């Protein structure tokens, strides 16, 4: 059971990192993300 929790934790970290990396990439290349966040904020 502990192994499954560790696996799920690593999976969640991987998904979070991938999401952040994708957003960072889009922002660097288009600047669209920053604009969108400013509109929402």
PDB file of N, CA and C in Angstrom:
ATOM      1  N   UNK A   1       0.835  -1.205   0.000  1.00  0.00           N
ATOM      2  CA  UNK A   1       0.000   0.000   0.000  1.00  0.00           C
ATOM      3  C   UNK A   1       0.866   1.250   0.000  1.00  0.00           C
ATOM      4  N   UNK A   2       1.917   1.211   0.794  1.00  0.00           N
ATOM      5  CA  UNK A   2       2.801   2.381   0.847  1.00  0.00           C
ATOM      6  C   UNK A   2       3.425   2.642  -0.515  1.00  0.00           C
ATOM      7  N   UNK A   3       3.753   1.571  -1.237  1.00  0.00           N
ATOM      8  CA  UNK A   3       4.327   1.733  -2.568  1.00  0.00           C
ATOM      9  C   UNK A   3       3.371   2.457  -3.504  1.00  0.00           C
ATOM     10  N   UNK A   4       2.072   2.158  -3.368  1.00  0.00           N
ATOM     11  CA  UNK A   4       1.074   2.803  -4.226  1.00  0.00           C
ATOM     12  C   UNK A   4       0.990   4.298  -3.906  1.00  0.00           C
ATOM     13  N   UNK A   5       1.078   4.635  -2.630  1.00  0.00           N
ATOM     14  CA  UNK A   5       1.017   6.051  -2.241  1.00  0.00           C
ATOM     15  C   UNK A   5       2.218   6.814  -2.776  1.00  0.00           C
ATOM     16  N   UNK A   6       3.389   6.198  -2.690  1.00  0.00           N
ATOM     17  CA  UNK A   6       4.606   6.826  -3.218  1.00  0.00           C
ATOM     18  C   UNK A   6       4.464   7.030  -4.729  1.00  0.00           C
ATOM     19  N   UNK A   7       3.941   5.997  -5.402  1.00  0.00           N
ATOM     20  CA  UNK A   7       3.761   6.082  -6.848  1.00  0.00           C
ATOM     21  C   UNK A   7       2.802   7.217  -7.201  1.00  0.00           C
ATOM     22  N   UNK A   8       1.681   7.306  -6.483  1.00  0.00           N
ATOM     23  CA  UNK A   8       0.700   8.361  -6.755  1.00  0.00           C
ATOM     24  C   UNK A   8       1.288   9.736  -6.470  1.00  0.00           C
ATOM     25  N   UNK A   9       2.093   9.832  -5.427  1.00  0.00           N
ATOM     26  CA  UNK A   9       2.731  11.104  -5.099  1.00  0.00           C
ATOM     27  C   UNK A   9       3.678  11.552  -6.201  1.00  0.00           C
ATOM     28  N   UNK A  10       4.490  10.614  -6.696  1.00  0.00           N
ATOM     29  CA  UNK A  10       5.414  10.945  -7.780  1.00  0.00           C
ATOM     30  C   UNK A  10       4.654  11.296  -9.054  1.00  0.00           C
ATOM     31  N   UNK A  11       3.564  10.592  -9.300  1.00  0.00           N
ATOM     32  CA  UNK A  11       2.751  10.868 -10.479  1.00  0.00           C
ATOM     33  C   UNK A  11       2.166  12.272 -10.400  1.00  0.00           C
ATOM     34  N   UNK A  12       1.668  12.656  -9.226  1.00  0.00           N
ATOM     35  CA  UNK A  12       1.102  13.991  -9.042  1.00  0.00           C
ATOM     36  C   UNK A  12       2.169  15.061  -9.237  1.00  0.00           C
ATOM     37  N   UNK A  13       3.367  14.818  -8.710  1.00  0.00           N
ATOM     38  CA  UNK A  13       4.468  15.766  -8.897  1.00  0.00           C
ATOM     39  C   UNK A  13       4.821  15.895 -10.368  1.00  0.00           C
ATOM     40  N   UNK A  14       4.835  14.777 -11.065  1.00  0.00           N
ATOM     41  CA  UNK A  14       5.153  14.787 -12.486  1.00  0.00           C
ATOM     42  C   UNK A  14       4.129  15.584 -13.281  1.00  0.00           C
ATOM     43  N   UNK A  15       2.858  15.376 -12.970  1.00  0.00           N
ATOM     44  CA  UNK A  15       1.788  16.101 -13.664  1.00  0.00           C
ATOM     45  C   UNK A  15       1.886  17.595 -13.367  1.00  0.00           C
ATOM     46  N   UNK A  16       2.130  17.943 -12.105  1.00  0.00           N
ATOM     47  CA  UNK A  16       2.240  19.354 -11.732  1.00  0.00           C
ATOM     48  C   UNK A  16       3.421  20.004 -12.443  1.00  0.00           C
ATOM     49  N   UNK A  17       4.544  19.307 -12.496  1.00  0.00           N
ATOM     50  CA  UNK A  17       5.722  19.857 -13.161  1.00  0.00           C
ATOM     51  C   UNK A  17       5.483  20.012 -14.659  1.00  0.00           C
ATOM     52  N   UNK A  18       4.869  19.007 -15.260  1.00  0.00           N
ATOM     53  CA  UNK A  18       4.595  19.069 -16.701  1.00  0.00           C
ATOM     54  C   UNK A  18       3.675  20.246 -17.022  1.00  0.00           C
ATOM     55  N   UNK A  19       2.673  20.456 -16.168  1.00  0.00           N
ATOM     56  CA  UNK A  19       1.743  21.572 -16.370  1.00  0.00           C
ATOM     57  C   UNK A  19       2.483  22.897 -16.264  1.00  0.00           C
ATOM     58  N   UNK A  20       3.325  23.023 -15.211  1.00  0.00           N
ATOM     59  CA  UNK A  20       4.084  24.258 -15.033  1.00  0.00           C
ATOM     60  C   UNK A  20       5.025  24.493 -16.209  1.00  0.00           C
ATOM     61  N   UNK A  21       5.700  23.432 -16.640  1.00  0.00           N
ATOM     62  CA  UNK A  21       6.649  23.568 -17.741  1.00  0.00           C
ATOM     63  C   UNK A  21       5.938  23.997 -19.026  1.00  0.00           C
ATOM     64  N   UNK A  22       4.768  23.425 -19.283  1.00  0.00           N
ATOM     65  CA  UNK A  22       4.020  23.781 -20.485  1.00  0.00           C
ATOM     66  C   UNK A  22       3.586  25.244 -20.425  1.00  0.00           C
ATOM     67  N   UNK A  23       3.097  25.680 -19.263  1.00  0.00           N
ATOM     68  CA  UNK A  23       2.659  27.070 -19.111  1.00  0.00           C
ATOM     69  C   UNK A  23       3.845  28.016 -19.269  1.00  0.00           C
ATOM     70  N   UNK A  24       4.979  27.639 -18.693  1.00  0.00           N
ATOM     71  CA  UNK A  24       6.180  28.463 -18.787  1.00  0.00           C
ATOM     72  C   UNK A  24       6.625  28.585 -20.247  1.00  0.00           C
ATOM     73  N   UNK A  25       6.561  27.471 -20.971  1.00  0.00           N
ATOM     74  CA  UNK A  25       6.953  27.461 -22.383  1.00  0.00           C
ATOM     75  C   UNK A  25       6.041  28.381 -23.203  1.00  0.00           C
ATOM     76  N   UNK A  26       4.744  28.259 -22.983  1.00  0.00           N
ATOM     77  CA  UNK A  26       3.786  29.086 -23.730  1.00  0.00           C
ATOM     78  C   UNK A  26       4.014  30.562 -23.420  1.00  0.00           C
ATOM     79  N   UNK A  27       4.227  30.863 -22.146  1.00  0.00           N
ATOM     80  CA  UNK A  27       4.426  32.257 -21.749  1.00  0.00           C
ATOM     81  C   UNK A  27       5.676  32.842 -22.389  1.00  0.00           C
ATOM     82  N   UNK A  28       6.745  32.074 -22.423  1.00  0.00           N
ATOM     83  CA  UNK A  28       7.995  32.566 -23.007  1.00  0.00           C
ATOM     84  C   UNK A  28       7.865  32.833 -24.501  1.00  0.00           C
ATOM     85  N   UNK A  29       7.079  32.000 -25.168  1.00  0.00           N
ATOM     86  CA  UNK A  29       7.025  32.098 -26.622  1.00  0.00           C
ATOM     87  C   UNK A  29       5.895  32.980 -27.147  1.00  0.00           C
ATOM     88  N   UNK A  30       4.894  33.262 -26.309  1.00  0.00           N
ATOM     89  CA  UNK A  30       3.768  34.046 -26.806  1.00  0.00           C
ATOM     90  C   UNK A  30       3.421  35.228 -25.909  1.00  0.00           C
ATOM     91  N   UNK A  31       3.671  35.070 -24.589  1.00  0.00           N
ATOM     92  CA  UNK A  31       3.266  36.111 -23.657  1.00  0.00           C
ATOM     93  C   UNK A  31       1.761  36.096 -23.409  1.00  0.00           C
ATOM     94  N   UNK A  32       1.063  35.125 -24.001  1.00  0.00           N
ATOM     95  CA  UNK A  32      -0.399  35.080 -23.891  1.00  0.00           C
ATOM     96  C   UNK A  32      -0.848  34.718 -22.472  1.00  0.00           C
ATOM     97  N   UNK A  33      -0.077  33.863 -21.815  1.00  0.00           N
ATOM     98  CA  UNK A  33      -0.477  33.410 -20.487  1.00  0.00           C
ATOM     99  C   UNK A  33      -0.524  34.571 -19.509  1.00  0.00           C
ATOM    100  N   UNK A  34       0.500  35.414 -19.531  1.00  0.00           N
ATOM    101  CA  UNK A  34       0.551  36.554 -18.626  1.00  0.00           C
ATOM    102  C   UNK A  34      -0.655  37.461 -18.854  1.00  0.00           C
ATOM    103  N   UNK A  35      -0.967  37.711 -20.107  1.00  0.00           N
ATOM    104  CA  UNK A  35      -2.100  38.561 -20.430  1.00  0.00           C
ATOM    105  C   UNK A  35      -3.397  37.950 -19.910  1.00  0.00           C
ATOM    106  N   UNK A  36      -3.555  36.650 -20.108  1.00  0.00           N
ATOM    107  CA  UNK A  36      -4.762  35.963 -19.658  1.00  0.00           C
ATOM    108  C   UNK A  36      -4.895  36.049 -18.146  1.00  0.00           C
ATOM    109  N   UNK A  37      -3.797  35.813 -17.430  1.00  0.00           N
ATOM    110  CA  UNK A  37      -3.850  35.864 -15.971  1.00  0.00           C
ATOM    111  C   UNK A  37      -4.160  37.270 -15.481  1.00  0.00           C
ATOM    112  N   UNK A  38      -3.634  38.274 -16.174  1.00  0.00           N
ATOM    113  CA  UNK A  38      -3.904  39.652 -15.773  1.00  0.00           C
ATOM    114  C   UNK A  38      -5.381  39.980 -15.949  1.00  0.00           C
ATOM    115  N   UNK A  39      -5.979  39.460 -17.018  1.00  0.00           N
ATOM    116  CA  UNK A  39      -7.408  39.690 -17.246  1.00  0.00           C
ATOM    117  C   UNK A  39      -8.238  39.017 -16.160  1.00  0.00           C
ATOM    118  N   UNK A  40      -7.842  37.813 -15.775  1.00  0.00           N
ATOM    119  CA  UNK A  40      -8.591  37.072 -14.764  1.00  0.00           C
ATOM    120  C   UNK A  40      -8.400  37.654 -13.366  1.00  0.00           C
ATOM    121  N   UNK A  41      -7.247  38.221 -13.102  1.00  0.00           N
ATOM    122  CA  UNK A  41      -6.918  38.671 -11.749  1.00  0.00           C
ATOM    123  C   UNK A  41      -7.689  39.902 -11.317  1.00  0.00           C
TER     124      UNK A  41
END
